[in-house]
Amino acid sequence: MKKLQKVIILGDPGLDGATALSLALADPNLEVLAALACAGNVNAEQATRNMQAVLARLDPPRWPRLGVAPVVDYDVDGRFWHGANGMVGLELPSAPPLNAPSSDKLLIELARKFPGEISLLNMGPCTVLAQALDREPGLVDLLQNVVVVGGAWRDPGTILPGVEFHFHCDPQAARRVIHAGFRLQLVTLDATRSLVVSPAMMTGWNELSALGEFMRELLPPALRLAEMSHGIEGVAMDDVGALLALVRPDGCKMRSIPVDIETQGEITKGMSIFDTRRNNHGGKANINVILQIESAVFEQYFNDLIRH
């Protein structure tokens, strides 16, 4: 029997986060051990509810464990992009989790149980991962690798000029994670701009799986929101970039660069600083930064799982 890659999804679902979780659950090569909620696009309670709702809607043969989002108070959220509940108003039934552990505690528990076997896909602010590091400094060696969706290299940014949303929410946590020593890949906005579900892409979804049926519910209202509010014909799927970095590295262009995070700037809070100076940074490159993902790889992966 083929050994599956153990994965933990940590995110703040959102449209792209809900989609990334759905794709991971449908991927026959992945074993999703846990879906860990965190605040970001929506508040902690809504994030946990959305994560649970996606699991209930897809009802995978093997349910991941659910981590409850710790309550935090960011000064921004993602309702502008994702609607009031993070799911463009789509109401999915979900039962409140009973006695589910907090996301940081569950991450530590599973990392200890499967040392060196788990890939963590961090698709939200880095708060939960930083909290887990505080509880268990050995987490750096317990996880096989970490993929973080965050930062902007040459991209104009989202929440502020040159600033990406996840890092802006909690720049101190992002900086802590970046410098912790994980085997880490950083998926930047530059890479994820090519990850867009367009109306044309959806026309080919004739053979509907459970994943396809869910996408048919979720994405049409998301397309309408994108067009009416943002003037964009397509739904951005930034968080899917973390999944592609893991399962389709052949479609990713990567560069090793020293990275730091601005934590104090009045108009640059959360800005990612990429030190590309020649022989001037006093040390070797510390982060594998993904700067480009081929759109064709994204579309093929998405379509293959829809029809799986």
Tab-separated table of C-alpha atoms in Angstrom, residues 5-241:
chain	number	residue	atom	x	y	z
A	5	GLN	CA	1.819	12.160	3.032
A	6	LYS	CA	0.567	13.259	6.435
A	7	VAL	CA	-0.714	16.836	6.340
A	8	ILE	CA	-2.152	19.321	8.808
A	9	ILE	CA	-4.157	22.249	7.440
A	10	LEU	CA	-4.039	25.436	9.548
A	11	GLY	CA	-6.199	28.248	8.236
A	12	ASP	CA	-8.767	31.003	8.573
A	13	PRO	CA	-11.382	29.894	6.034
A	14	GLY	CA	-12.274	32.098	3.762
A	15	LEU	CA	-13.105	31.063	0.267
A	16	ASP	CA	-9.604	30.034	-0.700
A	17	GLY	CA	-8.974	28.337	2.646
A	18	ALA	CA	-12.192	26.327	2.398
A	19	THR	CA	-11.257	25.375	-1.154
A	20	ALA	CA	-7.714	24.376	-0.199
A	21	LEU	CA	-9.023	22.167	2.614
A	22	SER	CA	-11.529	20.603	0.217
A	23	LEU	CA	-8.822	19.841	-2.351
A	24	ALA	CA	-6.544	18.334	0.289
A	25	LEU	CA	-9.348	16.064	1.501
A	26	ALA	CA	-9.968	14.930	-2.085
A	27	ASP	CA	-6.298	14.257	-2.882
A	28	PRO	CA	-5.749	10.473	-2.747
A	29	ASN	CA	-2.062	10.967	-1.949
A	30	LEU	CA	-2.665	12.964	1.241
A	31	GLU	CA	-3.762	11.989	4.729
A	32	VAL	CA	-5.200	15.101	6.357
A	33	LEU	CA	-4.684	14.505	10.071
A	34	ALA	CA	-6.233	17.734	11.308
A	35	ALA	CA	-7.995	20.902	10.248
A	36	LEU	CA	-6.846	23.625	12.631
A	37	ALA	CA	-8.865	26.828	12.662
A	38	CYS	CA	-7.438	30.273	13.309
A	39	ALA	CA	-8.854	33.781	13.202
A	40	GLY	CA	-7.997	36.058	10.288
A	41	ASN	CA	-10.471	36.435	7.456
A	42	VAL	CA	-13.170	35.896	10.087
A	43	ASN	CA	-13.177	35.829	13.885
A	44	ALA	CA	-12.141	32.747	15.830
A	45	GLU	CA	-15.642	31.375	16.387
A	46	GLN	CA	-16.609	31.763	12.733
A	47	ALA	CA	-13.323	30.239	11.564
A	48	THR	CA	-13.931	27.135	13.678
A	49	ARG	CA	-17.513	26.930	12.444
A	50	ASN	CA	-16.409	27.256	8.802
A	51	MET	CA	-13.768	24.563	9.178
A	52	GLN	CA	-16.287	22.209	10.757
A	53	ALA	CA	-18.858	23.062	8.081
A	54	VAL	CA	-16.505	22.142	5.230
A	55	LEU	CA	-15.763	18.786	6.862
A	56	ALA	CA	-19.465	18.126	7.389
A	57	ARG	CA	-20.324	19.132	3.820
A	58	LEU	CA	-17.725	16.855	2.230
A	59	ASP	CA	-17.953	14.071	4.848
A	60	PRO	CA	-14.627	12.442	3.916
A	61	PRO	CA	-14.132	8.709	4.592
A	62	ARG	CA	-11.524	9.571	7.213
A	63	TRP	CA	-12.352	12.705	9.191
A	64	PRO	CA	-9.472	14.925	10.265
A	65	ARG	CA	-9.484	16.085	13.841
A	66	LEU	CA	-10.690	19.631	14.381
A	67	GLY	CA	-8.733	22.316	16.208
A	68	VAL	CA	-10.605	25.254	17.724
A	69	ALA	CA	-9.313	28.720	16.845
A	70	PRO	CA	-7.898	30.630	19.832
A	71	VAL	CA	-9.619	33.965	20.385
A	72	VAL	CA	-7.494	36.873	19.184
A	73	ASP	CA	-8.328	40.444	18.258
A	74	TYR	CA	-6.789	41.608	14.988
A	75	ASP	CA	-7.430	45.121	13.714
A	76	VAL	CA	-8.502	43.844	10.276
A	77	ASP	CA	-10.492	41.002	8.737
A	78	GLY	CA	-11.200	39.619	5.281
A	79	ARG	CA	-14.913	40.272	4.919
A	80	PHE	CA	-14.287	42.601	1.977
A	81	TRP	CA	-12.966	39.656	-0.045
A	82	HIS	CA	-14.908	36.751	1.450
A	83	GLY	CA	-18.254	38.111	2.622
A	84	ALA	CA	-19.552	38.510	6.161
A	85	ASN	CA	-19.152	34.872	7.203
A	86	GLY	CA	-16.091	34.145	5.083
A	87	MET	CA	-18.127	31.940	2.742
A	88	VAL	CA	-19.881	34.663	0.694
A	89	GLY	CA	-22.987	34.196	2.804
A	90	LEU	CA	-23.323	30.489	2.014
A	91	GLU	CA	-24.783	28.955	5.155
A	92	LEU	CA	-23.459	25.459	5.734
A	93	PRO	CA	-24.882	23.477	8.648
A	94	SER	CA	-22.334	22.661	11.321
A	95	ALA	CA	-22.600	21.371	14.843
A	96	PRO	CA	-20.471	23.179	17.423
A	97	PRO	CA	-17.448	21.014	18.231
A	98	LEU	CA	-17.685	19.260	21.583
A	99	ASN	CA	-14.519	19.220	23.677
A	100	ALA	CA	-12.309	19.854	20.661
A	101	PRO	CA	-8.805	21.019	21.659
A	102	SER	CA	-7.389	24.392	20.722
A	103	SER	CA	-5.501	24.416	17.449
A	104	ASP	CA	-2.085	25.021	19.015
A	105	LYS	CA	-2.478	22.138	21.478
A	106	LEU	CA	-3.672	19.721	18.807
A	107	LEU	CA	-0.767	20.665	16.549
A	108	ILE	CA	1.695	19.808	19.301
A	109	GLU	CA	-0.088	16.552	20.137
A	110	LEU	CA	0.027	15.298	16.555
A	111	ALA	CA	3.590	16.474	15.939
A	112	ARG	CA	4.711	14.461	18.971
A	113	LYS	CA	2.728	11.434	17.814
A	114	PHE	CA	4.187	11.494	14.287
A	115	PRO	CA	7.645	13.083	14.638
A	116	GLY	CA	9.235	14.011	11.331
A	117	GLU	CA	6.228	12.855	9.293
A	118	ILE	CA	3.889	15.852	9.088
A	119	SER	CA	3.784	18.695	6.589
A	120	LEU	CA	2.064	21.739	8.087
A	121	LEU	CA	0.299	24.036	5.628
A	122	ASN	CA	-0.160	27.403	7.366
A	123	MET	CA	-2.827	29.244	5.366
A	124	GLY	CA	-3.672	31.987	7.852
A	125	PRO	CA	-1.914	34.351	10.243
A	126	CYS	CA	1.028	32.752	12.046
A	127	THR	CA	-0.436	33.283	15.533
A	128	VAL	CA	-1.342	29.652	16.242
A	129	LEU	CA	2.006	28.326	15.034
A	130	ALA	CA	3.849	30.885	17.169
A	131	GLN	CA	1.728	29.903	20.189
A	132	ALA	CA	2.559	26.258	19.593
A	133	LEU	CA	6.256	27.160	19.454
A	134	ASP	CA	5.942	28.868	22.832
A	135	ARG	CA	4.443	25.686	24.284
A	136	GLU	CA	6.815	23.302	22.507
A	137	PRO	CA	10.108	24.775	21.239
A	138	GLY	CA	10.985	21.342	19.863
A	139	LEU	CA	8.246	21.707	17.275
A	140	VAL	CA	10.884	22.891	14.805
A	141	ASP	CA	12.343	19.380	14.718
A	142	LEU	CA	9.056	17.499	15.108
A	143	LEU	CA	7.521	18.764	11.858
A	144	GLN	CA	8.815	17.452	8.548
A	145	ASN	CA	8.308	20.813	6.880
A	146	VAL	CA	6.164	23.956	7.021
A	147	VAL	CA	4.588	25.870	4.142
A	148	VAL	CA	3.413	29.396	4.966
A	149	VAL	CA	1.145	31.493	2.747
A	150	GLY	CA	2.295	35.044	3.331
A	151	GLY	CA	4.371	37.979	2.229
A	152	ALA	CA	4.775	39.956	-0.963
A	153	TRP	CA	8.055	40.249	-2.855
A	154	ARG	CA	7.323	42.572	-5.797
A	155	ASP	CA	3.553	42.296	-5.612
A	156	PRO	CA	1.741	45.559	-4.721
A	157	GLY	CA	0.109	43.926	-1.698
A	158	THR	CA	-3.455	43.578	-0.445
A	159	ILE	CA	-4.275	45.052	2.954
A	160	LEU	CA	-1.662	47.852	2.597
A	161	PRO	CA	0.733	48.815	-0.206
A	162	GLY	CA	3.342	46.058	-0.364
A	163	VAL	CA	1.809	44.202	2.598
A	164	GLU	CA	0.080	40.820	2.586
A	165	PHE	CA	-2.953	40.207	4.834
A	166	HIS	CA	-1.745	37.228	6.918
A	167	PHE	CA	1.511	38.895	7.930
A	168	HIS	CA	-0.268	42.177	8.665
A	169	CYS	CA	-2.636	40.470	11.125
A	170	ASP	CA	0.206	39.349	13.408
A	171	PRO	CA	3.636	40.466	12.195
A	172	GLN	CA	5.344	39.460	15.450
A	173	ALA	CA	4.123	35.887	15.050
A	174	ALA	CA	5.144	35.858	11.384
A	175	ARG	CA	8.629	37.037	12.295
A	176	ARG	CA	8.897	34.420	15.031
A	177	VAL	CA	7.940	31.637	12.648
A	178	ILE	CA	10.195	32.863	9.836
A	179	HIS	CA	13.238	32.851	12.132
A	180	ALA	CA	12.400	29.719	14.149
A	181	GLY	CA	14.444	27.340	12.000
A	182	PHE	CA	11.666	25.295	10.397
A	183	ARG	CA	12.265	23.612	7.048
A	184	LEU	CA	10.070	26.293	5.591
A	185	GLN	CA	8.711	27.431	2.255
A	186	LEU	CA	7.081	30.834	1.895
A	187	VAL	CA	4.335	31.152	-0.728
A	188	THR	CA	4.145	34.832	-1.658
A	189	LEU	CA	1.410	36.889	-3.289
A	190	ASP	CA	3.654	37.007	-6.358
A	191	ALA	CA	3.181	33.242	-6.702
A	192	THR	CA	-0.519	33.084	-5.924
A	193	ARG	CA	-1.694	35.782	-8.344
A	194	SER	CA	-1.863	33.076	-11.013
A	195	LEU	CA	-4.208	30.920	-8.926
A	196	VAL	CA	-7.649	32.047	-10.045
A	197	VAL	CA	-10.830	30.079	-10.664
A	198	SER	CA	-12.530	31.685	-13.654
A	199	PRO	CA	-16.009	31.083	-15.075
A	200	ALA	CA	-14.354	29.464	-18.095
A	201	MET	CA	-12.515	27.006	-15.859
A	202	MET	CA	-15.781	25.951	-14.235
A	203	THR	CA	-17.503	25.189	-17.544
A	204	GLY	CA	-15.504	21.990	-17.827
A	205	TRP	CA	-16.785	20.603	-14.544
A	206	ASN	CA	-19.376	18.273	-15.996
A	207	GLU	CA	-18.522	15.118	-14.071
A	208	LEU	CA	-19.306	16.156	-10.542
A	209	SER	CA	-17.798	14.524	-7.494
A	210	ALA	CA	-18.660	15.537	-3.928
A	211	LEU	CA	-15.906	18.129	-4.276
A	212	GLY	CA	-17.376	19.360	-7.550
A	213	GLU	CA	-20.842	19.693	-6.071
A	214	PHE	CA	-19.491	21.738	-3.168
A	215	MET	CA	-17.504	23.984	-5.501
A	216	ARG	CA	-20.681	24.536	-7.538
A	217	GLU	CA	-22.308	25.850	-4.352
A	218	LEU	CA	-19.415	27.950	-3.120
A	219	LEU	CA	-17.854	29.510	-6.193
A	220	PRO	CA	-20.707	31.081	-8.223
A	221	PRO	CA	-21.602	33.570	-5.446
A	222	ALA	CA	-17.880	34.150	-4.953
A	223	LEU	CA	-17.536	34.988	-8.643
A	224	ARG	CA	-20.394	37.465	-8.376
A	225	LEU	CA	-18.824	39.104	-5.312
A	226	ALA	CA	-15.461	39.381	-7.064
A	227	GLU	CA	-16.999	41.009	-10.123
A	228	MET	CA	-19.358	43.389	-8.322
A	229	SER	CA	-17.077	44.481	-5.480
A	230	HIS	CA	-13.610	44.182	-6.969
A	231	GLY	CA	-14.103	44.289	-10.734
A	232	ILE	CA	-12.340	40.931	-11.096
A	233	GLU	CA	-13.528	38.041	-13.248
A	234	GLY	CA	-12.394	35.144	-11.111
A	235	VAL	CA	-11.878	34.001	-7.525
A	236	ALA	CA	-8.372	34.266	-6.065
A	237	MET	CA	-7.137	31.022	-4.518
A	238	ASP	CA	-4.047	32.133	-2.600
A	239	ASP	CA	-4.241	29.388	0.029
A	240	VAL	CA	-4.209	26.660	-2.608
A	241	GLY	CA	-0.623	27.772	-3.229
